CSV table of C-alpha atoms in Angstrom, one decimal:
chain,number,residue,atom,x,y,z
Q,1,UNK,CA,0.0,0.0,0.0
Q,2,UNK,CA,1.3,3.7,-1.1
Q,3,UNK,CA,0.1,7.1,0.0
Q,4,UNK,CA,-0.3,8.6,-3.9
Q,5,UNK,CA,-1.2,12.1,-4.6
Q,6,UNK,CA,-2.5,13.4,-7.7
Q,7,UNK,CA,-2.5,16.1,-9.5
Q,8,UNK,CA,-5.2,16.8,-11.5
Q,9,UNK,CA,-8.7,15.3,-12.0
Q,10,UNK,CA,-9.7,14.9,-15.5
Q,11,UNK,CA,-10.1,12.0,-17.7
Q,12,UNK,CA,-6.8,10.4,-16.9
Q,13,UNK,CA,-6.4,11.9,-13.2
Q,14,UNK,CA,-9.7,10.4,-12.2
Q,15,UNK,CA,-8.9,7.1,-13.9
Q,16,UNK,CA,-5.3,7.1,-12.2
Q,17,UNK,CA,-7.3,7.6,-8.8
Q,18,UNK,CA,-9.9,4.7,-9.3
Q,19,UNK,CA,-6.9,2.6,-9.9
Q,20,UNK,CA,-4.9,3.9,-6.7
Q,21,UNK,CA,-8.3,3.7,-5.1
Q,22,UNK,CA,-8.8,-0.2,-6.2
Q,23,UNK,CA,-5.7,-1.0,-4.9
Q,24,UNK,CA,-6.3,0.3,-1.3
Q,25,UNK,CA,-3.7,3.1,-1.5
Q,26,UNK,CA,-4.1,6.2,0.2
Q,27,UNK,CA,-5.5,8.7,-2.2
Q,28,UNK,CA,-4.9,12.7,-2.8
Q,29,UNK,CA,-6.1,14.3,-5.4
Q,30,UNK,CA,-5.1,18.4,-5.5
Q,31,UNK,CA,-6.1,20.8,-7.9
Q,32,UNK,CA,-5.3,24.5,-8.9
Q,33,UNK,CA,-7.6,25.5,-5.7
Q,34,UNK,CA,-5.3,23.2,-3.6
Q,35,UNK,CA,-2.2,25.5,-3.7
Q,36,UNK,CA,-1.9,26.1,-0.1
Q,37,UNK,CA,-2.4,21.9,0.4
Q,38,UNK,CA,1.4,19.9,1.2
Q,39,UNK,CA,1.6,17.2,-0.8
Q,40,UNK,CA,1.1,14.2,1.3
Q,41,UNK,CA,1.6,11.2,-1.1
Q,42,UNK,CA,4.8,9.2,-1.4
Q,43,UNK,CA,4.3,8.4,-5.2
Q,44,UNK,CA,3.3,12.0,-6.8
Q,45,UNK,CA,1.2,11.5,-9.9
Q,46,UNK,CA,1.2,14.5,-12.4
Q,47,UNK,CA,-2.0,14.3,-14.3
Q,48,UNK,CA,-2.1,17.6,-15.6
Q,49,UNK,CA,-1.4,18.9,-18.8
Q,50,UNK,CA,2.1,19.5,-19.9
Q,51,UNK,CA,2.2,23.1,-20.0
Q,52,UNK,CA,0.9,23.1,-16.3
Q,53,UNK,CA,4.0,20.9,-14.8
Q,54,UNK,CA,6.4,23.5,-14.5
Q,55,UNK,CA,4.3,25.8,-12.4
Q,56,UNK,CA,3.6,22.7,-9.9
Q,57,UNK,CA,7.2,22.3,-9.8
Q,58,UNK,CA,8.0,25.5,-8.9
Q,59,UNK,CA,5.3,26.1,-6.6
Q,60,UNK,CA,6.6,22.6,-4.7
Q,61,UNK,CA,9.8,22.4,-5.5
Q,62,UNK,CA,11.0,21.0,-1.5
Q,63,UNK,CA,7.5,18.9,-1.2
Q,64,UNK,CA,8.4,17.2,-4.3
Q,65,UNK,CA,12.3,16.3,-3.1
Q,66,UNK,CA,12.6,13.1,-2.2
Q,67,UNK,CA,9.2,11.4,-4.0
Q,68,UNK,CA,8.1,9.1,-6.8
Q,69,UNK,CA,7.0,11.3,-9.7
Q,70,UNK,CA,5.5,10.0,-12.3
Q,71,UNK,CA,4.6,11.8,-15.3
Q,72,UNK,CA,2.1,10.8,-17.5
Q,73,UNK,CA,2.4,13.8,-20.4
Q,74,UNK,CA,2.2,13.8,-23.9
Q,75,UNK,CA,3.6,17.0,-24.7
Q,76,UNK,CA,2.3,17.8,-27.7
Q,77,UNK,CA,2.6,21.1,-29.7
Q,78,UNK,CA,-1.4,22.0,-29.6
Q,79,UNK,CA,-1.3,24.5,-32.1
Q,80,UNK,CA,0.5,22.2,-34.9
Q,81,UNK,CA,-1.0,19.4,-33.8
Q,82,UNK,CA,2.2,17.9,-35.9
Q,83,UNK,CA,5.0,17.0,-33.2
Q,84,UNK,CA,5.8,17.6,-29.6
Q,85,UNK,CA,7.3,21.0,-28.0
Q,86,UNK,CA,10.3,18.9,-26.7
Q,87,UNK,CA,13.9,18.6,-27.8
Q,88,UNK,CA,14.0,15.8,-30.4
Q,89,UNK,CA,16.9,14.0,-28.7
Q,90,UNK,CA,14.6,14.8,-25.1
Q,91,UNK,CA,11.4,14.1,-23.6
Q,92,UNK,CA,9.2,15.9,-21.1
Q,93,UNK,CA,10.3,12.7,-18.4
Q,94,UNK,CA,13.8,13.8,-18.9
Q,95,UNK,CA,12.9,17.7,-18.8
Q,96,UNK,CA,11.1,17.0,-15.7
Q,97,UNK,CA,13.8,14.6,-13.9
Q,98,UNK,CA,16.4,17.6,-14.7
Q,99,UNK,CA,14.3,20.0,-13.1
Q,100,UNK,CA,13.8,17.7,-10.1
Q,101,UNK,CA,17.6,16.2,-9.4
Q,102,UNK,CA,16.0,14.9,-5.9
Q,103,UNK,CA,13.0,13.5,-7.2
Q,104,UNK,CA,12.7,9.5,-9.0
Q,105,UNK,CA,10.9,10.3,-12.0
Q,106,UNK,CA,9.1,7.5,-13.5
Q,107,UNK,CA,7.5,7.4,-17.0
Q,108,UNK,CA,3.8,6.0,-17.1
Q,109,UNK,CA,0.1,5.9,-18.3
Q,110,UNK,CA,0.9,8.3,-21.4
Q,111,UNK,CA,0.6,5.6,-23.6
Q,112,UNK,CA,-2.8,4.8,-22.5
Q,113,UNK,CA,-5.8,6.9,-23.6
Q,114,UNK,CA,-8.1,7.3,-19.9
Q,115,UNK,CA,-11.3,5.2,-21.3
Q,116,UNK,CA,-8.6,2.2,-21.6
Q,117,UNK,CA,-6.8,2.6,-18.0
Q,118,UNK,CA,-10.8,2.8,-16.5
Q,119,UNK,CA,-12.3,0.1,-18.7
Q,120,UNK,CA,-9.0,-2.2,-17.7
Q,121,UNK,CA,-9.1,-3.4,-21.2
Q,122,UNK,CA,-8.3,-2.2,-24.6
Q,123,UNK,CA,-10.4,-4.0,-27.1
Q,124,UNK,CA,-9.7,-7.7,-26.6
Q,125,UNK,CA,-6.6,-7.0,-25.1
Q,126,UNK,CA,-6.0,-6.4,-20.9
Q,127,UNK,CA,-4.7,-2.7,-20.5
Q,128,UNK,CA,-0.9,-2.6,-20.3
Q,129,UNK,CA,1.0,0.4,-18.7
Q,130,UNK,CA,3.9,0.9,-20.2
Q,131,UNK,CA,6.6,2.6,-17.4
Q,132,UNK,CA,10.2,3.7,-18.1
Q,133,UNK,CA,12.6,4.9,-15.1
Q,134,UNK,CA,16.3,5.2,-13.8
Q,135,UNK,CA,15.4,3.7,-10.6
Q,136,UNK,CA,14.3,0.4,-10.2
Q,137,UNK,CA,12.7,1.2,-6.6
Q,138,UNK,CA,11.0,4.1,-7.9
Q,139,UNK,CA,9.6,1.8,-10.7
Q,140,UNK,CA,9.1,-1.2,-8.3
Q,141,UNK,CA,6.7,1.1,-6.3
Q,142,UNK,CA,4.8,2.4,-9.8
Q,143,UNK,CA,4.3,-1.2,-11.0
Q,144,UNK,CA,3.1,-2.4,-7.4
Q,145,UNK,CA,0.3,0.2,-7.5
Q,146,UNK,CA,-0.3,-0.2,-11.0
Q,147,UNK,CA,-0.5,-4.3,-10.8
Q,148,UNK,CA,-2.9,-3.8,-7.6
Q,149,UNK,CA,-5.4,-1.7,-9.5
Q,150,UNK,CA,-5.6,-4.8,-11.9
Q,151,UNK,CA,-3.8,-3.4,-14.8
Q,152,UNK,CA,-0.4,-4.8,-16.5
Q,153,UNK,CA,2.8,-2.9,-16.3
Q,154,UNK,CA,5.4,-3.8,-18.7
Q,155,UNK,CA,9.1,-2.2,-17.9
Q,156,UNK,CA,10.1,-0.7,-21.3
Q,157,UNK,CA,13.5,-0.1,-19.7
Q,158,UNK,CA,15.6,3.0,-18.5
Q,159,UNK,CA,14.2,7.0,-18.3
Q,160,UNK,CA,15.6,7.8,-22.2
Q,161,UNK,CA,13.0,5.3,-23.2
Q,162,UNK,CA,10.3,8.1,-22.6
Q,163,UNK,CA,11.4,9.8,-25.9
Q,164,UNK,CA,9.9,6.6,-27.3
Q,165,UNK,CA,7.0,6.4,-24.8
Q,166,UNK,CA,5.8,9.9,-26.0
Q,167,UNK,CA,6.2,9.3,-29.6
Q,168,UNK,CA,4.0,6.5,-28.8
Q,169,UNK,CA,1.7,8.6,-27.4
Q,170,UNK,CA,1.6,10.9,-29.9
Q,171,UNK,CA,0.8,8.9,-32.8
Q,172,UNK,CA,-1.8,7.2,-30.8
Q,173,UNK,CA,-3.3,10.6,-30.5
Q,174,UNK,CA,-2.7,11.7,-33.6
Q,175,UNK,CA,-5.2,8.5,-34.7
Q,176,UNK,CA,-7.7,9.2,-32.8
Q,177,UNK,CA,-8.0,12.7,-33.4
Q,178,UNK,CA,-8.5,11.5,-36.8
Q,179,UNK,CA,-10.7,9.2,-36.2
Q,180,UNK,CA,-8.1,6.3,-37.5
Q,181,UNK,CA,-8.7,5.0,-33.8
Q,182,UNK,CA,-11.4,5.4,-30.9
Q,183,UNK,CA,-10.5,7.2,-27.6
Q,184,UNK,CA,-11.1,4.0,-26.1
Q,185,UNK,CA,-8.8,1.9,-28.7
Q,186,UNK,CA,-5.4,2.8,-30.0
Q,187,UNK,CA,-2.2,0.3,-29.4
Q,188,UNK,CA,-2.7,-2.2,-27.2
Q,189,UNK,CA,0.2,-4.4,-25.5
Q,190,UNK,CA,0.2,-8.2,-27.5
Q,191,UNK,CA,2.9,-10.6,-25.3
I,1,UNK,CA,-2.6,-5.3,-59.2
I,2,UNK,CA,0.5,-4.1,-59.1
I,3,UNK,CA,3.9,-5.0,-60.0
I,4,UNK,CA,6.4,-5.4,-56.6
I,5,UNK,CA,9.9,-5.7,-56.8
I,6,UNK,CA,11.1,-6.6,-53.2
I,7,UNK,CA,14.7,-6.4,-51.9
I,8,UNK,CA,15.6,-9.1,-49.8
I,9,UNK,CA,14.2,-12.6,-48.8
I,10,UNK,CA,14.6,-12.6,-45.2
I,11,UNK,CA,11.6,-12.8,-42.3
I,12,UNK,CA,10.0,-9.4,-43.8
I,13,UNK,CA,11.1,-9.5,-47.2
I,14,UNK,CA,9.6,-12.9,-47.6
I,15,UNK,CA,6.4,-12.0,-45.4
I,16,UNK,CA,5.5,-9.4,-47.4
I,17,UNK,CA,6.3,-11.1,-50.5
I,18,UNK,CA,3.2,-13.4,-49.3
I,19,UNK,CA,1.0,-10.1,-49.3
I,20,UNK,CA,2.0,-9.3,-52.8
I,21,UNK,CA,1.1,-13.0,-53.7
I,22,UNK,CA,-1.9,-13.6,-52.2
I,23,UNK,CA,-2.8,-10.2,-53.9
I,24,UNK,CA,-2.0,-11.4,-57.3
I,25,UNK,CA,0.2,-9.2,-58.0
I,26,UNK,CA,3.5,-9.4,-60.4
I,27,UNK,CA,6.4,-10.0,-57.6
I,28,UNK,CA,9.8,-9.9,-58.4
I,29,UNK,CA,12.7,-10.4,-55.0
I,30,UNK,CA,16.3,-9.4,-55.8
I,31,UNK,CA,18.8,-10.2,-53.8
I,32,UNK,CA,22.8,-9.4,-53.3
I,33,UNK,CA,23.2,-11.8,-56.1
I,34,UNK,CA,20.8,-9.9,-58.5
I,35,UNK,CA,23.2,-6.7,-59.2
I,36,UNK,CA,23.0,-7.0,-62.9
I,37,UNK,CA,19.0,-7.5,-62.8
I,38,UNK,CA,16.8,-4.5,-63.7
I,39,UNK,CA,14.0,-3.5,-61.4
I,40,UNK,CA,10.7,-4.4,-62.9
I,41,UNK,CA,7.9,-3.1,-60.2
I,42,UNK,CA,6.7,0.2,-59.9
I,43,UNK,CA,6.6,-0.7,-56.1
I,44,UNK,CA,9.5,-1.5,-54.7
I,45,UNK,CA,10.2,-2.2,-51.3
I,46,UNK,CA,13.5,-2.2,-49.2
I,47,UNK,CA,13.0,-5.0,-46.9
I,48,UNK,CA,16.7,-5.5,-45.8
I,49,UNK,CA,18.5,-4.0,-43.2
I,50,UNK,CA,18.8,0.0,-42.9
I,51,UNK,CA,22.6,-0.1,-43.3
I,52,UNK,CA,22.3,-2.0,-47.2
I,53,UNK,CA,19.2,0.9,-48.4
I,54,UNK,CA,22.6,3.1,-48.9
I,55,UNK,CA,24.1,0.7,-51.5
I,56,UNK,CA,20.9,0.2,-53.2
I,57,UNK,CA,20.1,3.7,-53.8
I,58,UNK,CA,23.7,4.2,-54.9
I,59,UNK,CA,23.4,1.4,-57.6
I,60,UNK,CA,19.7,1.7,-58.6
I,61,UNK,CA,19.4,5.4,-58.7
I,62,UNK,CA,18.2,5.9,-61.8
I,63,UNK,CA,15.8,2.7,-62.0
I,64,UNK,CA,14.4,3.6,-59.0
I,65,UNK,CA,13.4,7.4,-59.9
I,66,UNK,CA,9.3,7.5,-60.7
I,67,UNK,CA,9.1,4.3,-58.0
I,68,UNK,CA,7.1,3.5,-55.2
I,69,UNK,CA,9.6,3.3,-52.9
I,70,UNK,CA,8.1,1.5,-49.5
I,71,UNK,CA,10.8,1.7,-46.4
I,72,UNK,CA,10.0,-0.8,-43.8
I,73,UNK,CA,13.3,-0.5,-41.7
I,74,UNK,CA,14.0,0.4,-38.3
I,75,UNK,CA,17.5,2.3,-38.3
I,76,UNK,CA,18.2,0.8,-35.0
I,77,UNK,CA,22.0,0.9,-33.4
I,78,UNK,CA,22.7,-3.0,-33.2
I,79,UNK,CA,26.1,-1.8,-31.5
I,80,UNK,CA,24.4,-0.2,-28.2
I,81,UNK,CA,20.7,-1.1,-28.9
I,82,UNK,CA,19.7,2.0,-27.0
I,83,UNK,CA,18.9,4.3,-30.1
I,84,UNK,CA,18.5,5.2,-33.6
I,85,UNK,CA,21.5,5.8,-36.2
I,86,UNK,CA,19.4,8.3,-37.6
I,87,UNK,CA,19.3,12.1,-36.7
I,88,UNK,CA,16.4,12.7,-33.7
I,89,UNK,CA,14.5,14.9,-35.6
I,90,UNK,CA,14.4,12.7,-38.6
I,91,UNK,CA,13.8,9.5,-40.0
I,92,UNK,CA,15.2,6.4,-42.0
I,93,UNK,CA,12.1,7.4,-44.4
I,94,UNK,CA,13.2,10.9,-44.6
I,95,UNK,CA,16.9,10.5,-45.5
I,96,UNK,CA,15.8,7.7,-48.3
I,97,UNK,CA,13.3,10.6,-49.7
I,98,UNK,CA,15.9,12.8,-49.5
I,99,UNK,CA,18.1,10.8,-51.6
I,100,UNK,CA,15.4,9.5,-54.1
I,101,UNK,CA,14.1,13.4,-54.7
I,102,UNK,CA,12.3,11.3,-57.9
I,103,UNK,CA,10.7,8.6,-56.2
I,104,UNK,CA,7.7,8.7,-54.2
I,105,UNK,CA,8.8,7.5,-50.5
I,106,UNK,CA,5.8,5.5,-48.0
I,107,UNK,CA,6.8,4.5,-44.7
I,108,UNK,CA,5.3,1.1,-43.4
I,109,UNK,CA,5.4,-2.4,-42.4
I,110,UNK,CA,8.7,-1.3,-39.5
I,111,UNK,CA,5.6,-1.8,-36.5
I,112,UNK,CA,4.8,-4.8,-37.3
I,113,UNK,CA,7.1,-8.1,-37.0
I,114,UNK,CA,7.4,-10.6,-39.5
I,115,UNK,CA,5.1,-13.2,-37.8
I,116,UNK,CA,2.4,-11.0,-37.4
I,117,UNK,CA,2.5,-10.2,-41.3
I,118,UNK,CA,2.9,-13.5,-42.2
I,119,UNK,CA,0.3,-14.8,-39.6
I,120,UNK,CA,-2.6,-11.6,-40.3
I,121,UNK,CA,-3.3,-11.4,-37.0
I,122,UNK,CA,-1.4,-10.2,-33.5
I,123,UNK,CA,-2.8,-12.5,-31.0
I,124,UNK,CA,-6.9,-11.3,-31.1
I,125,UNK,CA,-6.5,-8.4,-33.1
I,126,UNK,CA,-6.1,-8.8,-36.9
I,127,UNK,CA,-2.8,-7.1,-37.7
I,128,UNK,CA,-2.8,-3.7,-38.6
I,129,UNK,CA,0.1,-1.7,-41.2
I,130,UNK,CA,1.1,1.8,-40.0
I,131,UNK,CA,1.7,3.6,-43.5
I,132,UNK,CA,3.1,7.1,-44.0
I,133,UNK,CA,3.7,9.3,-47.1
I,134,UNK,CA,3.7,12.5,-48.9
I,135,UNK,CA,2.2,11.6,-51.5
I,136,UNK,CA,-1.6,10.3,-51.3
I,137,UNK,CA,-1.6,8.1,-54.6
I,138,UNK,CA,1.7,6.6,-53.9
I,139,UNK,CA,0.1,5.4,-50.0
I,140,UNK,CA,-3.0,4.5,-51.6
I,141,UNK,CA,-1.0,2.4,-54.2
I,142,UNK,CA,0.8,0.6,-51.4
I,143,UNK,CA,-2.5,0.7,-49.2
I,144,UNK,CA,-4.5,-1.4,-52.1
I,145,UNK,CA,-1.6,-4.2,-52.4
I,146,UNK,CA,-1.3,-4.5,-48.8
I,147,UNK,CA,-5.1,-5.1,-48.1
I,148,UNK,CA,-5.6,-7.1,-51.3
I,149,UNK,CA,-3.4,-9.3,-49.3
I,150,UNK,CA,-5.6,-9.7,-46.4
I,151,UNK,CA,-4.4,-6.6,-43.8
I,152,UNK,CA,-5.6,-3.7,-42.3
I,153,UNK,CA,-4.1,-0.7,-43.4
I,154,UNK,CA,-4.3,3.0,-41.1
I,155,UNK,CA,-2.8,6.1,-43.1
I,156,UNK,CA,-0.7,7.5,-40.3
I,157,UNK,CA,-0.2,10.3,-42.2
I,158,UNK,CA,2.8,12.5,-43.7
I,159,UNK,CA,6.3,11.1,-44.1
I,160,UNK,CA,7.1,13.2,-41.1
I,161,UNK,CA,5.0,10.6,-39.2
I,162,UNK,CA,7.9,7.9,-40.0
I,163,UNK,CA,9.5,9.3,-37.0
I,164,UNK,CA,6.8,8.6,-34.5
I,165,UNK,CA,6.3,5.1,-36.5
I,166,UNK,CA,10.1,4.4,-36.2
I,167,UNK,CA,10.1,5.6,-32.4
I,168,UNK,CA,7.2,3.0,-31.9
I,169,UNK,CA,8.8,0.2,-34.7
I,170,UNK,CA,12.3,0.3,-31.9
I,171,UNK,CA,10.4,0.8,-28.5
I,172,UNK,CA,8.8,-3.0,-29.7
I,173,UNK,CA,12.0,-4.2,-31.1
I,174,UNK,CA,13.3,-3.6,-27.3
I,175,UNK,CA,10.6,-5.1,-25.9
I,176,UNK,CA,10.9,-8.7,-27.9
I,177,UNK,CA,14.4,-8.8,-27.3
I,178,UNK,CA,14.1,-7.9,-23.6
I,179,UNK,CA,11.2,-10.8,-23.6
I,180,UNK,CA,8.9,-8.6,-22.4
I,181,UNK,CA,6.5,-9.3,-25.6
I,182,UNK,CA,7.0,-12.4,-28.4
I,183,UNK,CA,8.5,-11.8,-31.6
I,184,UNK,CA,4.6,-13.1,-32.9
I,185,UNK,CA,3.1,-9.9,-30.4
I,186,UNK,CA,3.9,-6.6,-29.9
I,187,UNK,CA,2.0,-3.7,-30.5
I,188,UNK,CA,-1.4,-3.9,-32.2
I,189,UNK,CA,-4.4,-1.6,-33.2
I,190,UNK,CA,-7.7,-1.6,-31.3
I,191,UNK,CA,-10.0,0.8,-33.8
């Protein structure tokens, strides 16, 4: 059992908390009227929009020292719509684990559209979280959540493998805002 | 029908081979042995390794200039397995199309592994082929052969797509040889 805290509650924040939920984890979920709230969670889940992460980071900068982040972004360039507003050779995992030296960033749920990570399936297929990290015990404590929530993780290896995680996720979104793929469909994890 | 002129024989080259058959369309399959033998299809794919697409281009230039050109490969680096040998802002796709300026270039088969081509299905989901292009007629040339051989085809897009399709073709190549998926699984496409 983990104390999680998350940040944000749309589609993919309030599936990430039915799955912390479903796994008996302590749950707390802060929003943009939450800025005088500490962060009490040992895993910190940041499942807000890209553009928002570097204002939670600054704003919590010594809360956040120490703790399991996991960032679940796809940042993608809005107004192109046509690639993400990352370096090319970077991802926003690696921005964020350089702006957090303390901090154990893990990689997760980006490849996952919310409808997917709530229905715990993805057509035929069982939902399969896809997590990337540079610490193993940081990663350990994502899967463990993850795995109790009754969804599969599958380590897709060290932190650099976000770049491919968020590619991933782009494309995925890229289909589906062209209707190539439902919002509850995209790739799903074959073994 | 089309006529397909496929370099190399190996688990791809042969797979895809079998598409173009069961299609009915005219397939010719050159390999290192065939220097002196013309091109004959006006699609050709380059189903061997991305280090030999160099040599090709070099020799074939000007039979391959009005082409098809389909690019399945996945420039990964065999030497540290932990990247691409092409730039991070490009793609294997987008150097070949920059060094066929007369040939039409389509990105596709690099997401899905031989065994799913061969077999038409990735465990429950029929197997799907991730194409990208610049040029419609030359993807929906390439679209028609591969579905007239019994696959589902999603236009991804431009050729600047080949990126994210390359990101996602090497993410899966890790997995498989990290056992975390078979080389018959991987990734596939829930509509």
């Amino acid at each position: 059992m983990s104390s999680i805290t998350i940040f944000g509650s749309g589609n993919m924040g309030g599936a990430i908390a039915g799955i912390a939920q479903a796994g008996n984890n302590d749950v707390q979920t802060l929003g943009k009227a939450d800025a005088a709230t500490p962060v009490q969670g040992d895993i910190v889940v940041l499942a807000v929009p890209y553009p928002e992460v570097a204002g939670i980071i600054e704003a919590r900068r010594e809360q956040l020292a120490g703790k399991v982040i996991v960032d679940i972004t796809n940042p993608v360039n809005f107004e192109t719509f046509d690639g993400l507003t990352v370096p090319a050779d970077s991802s926003a995992a690696a921005v964020i684990a350089e702006a957090l030296p303390e901090a154990k960033v893990v990689k997760a749920f980006n490849t996952t559209f919310g409808g997917t990570l709530a229905a715990k399936e993805v057509g035929p297929l069982p939902t399969t979280v896809l997590i990337a990290g540079d610490d193993a015990d940081a990663k350990a404590t994502v899967a463990e959540f993850v795995e109790a929530g009754g969804l599969t993780v599958i380590d897709a290896g060290a932190l650099k493998r976000a770049r491919e995680l968020e590619a991933l996720g782009f494309l995925q979104i890229t289909l589906a805002a062209g209707e190539k793929v439902s919002w509850n469909g995209g790739f799903g994890v074959v073994r």
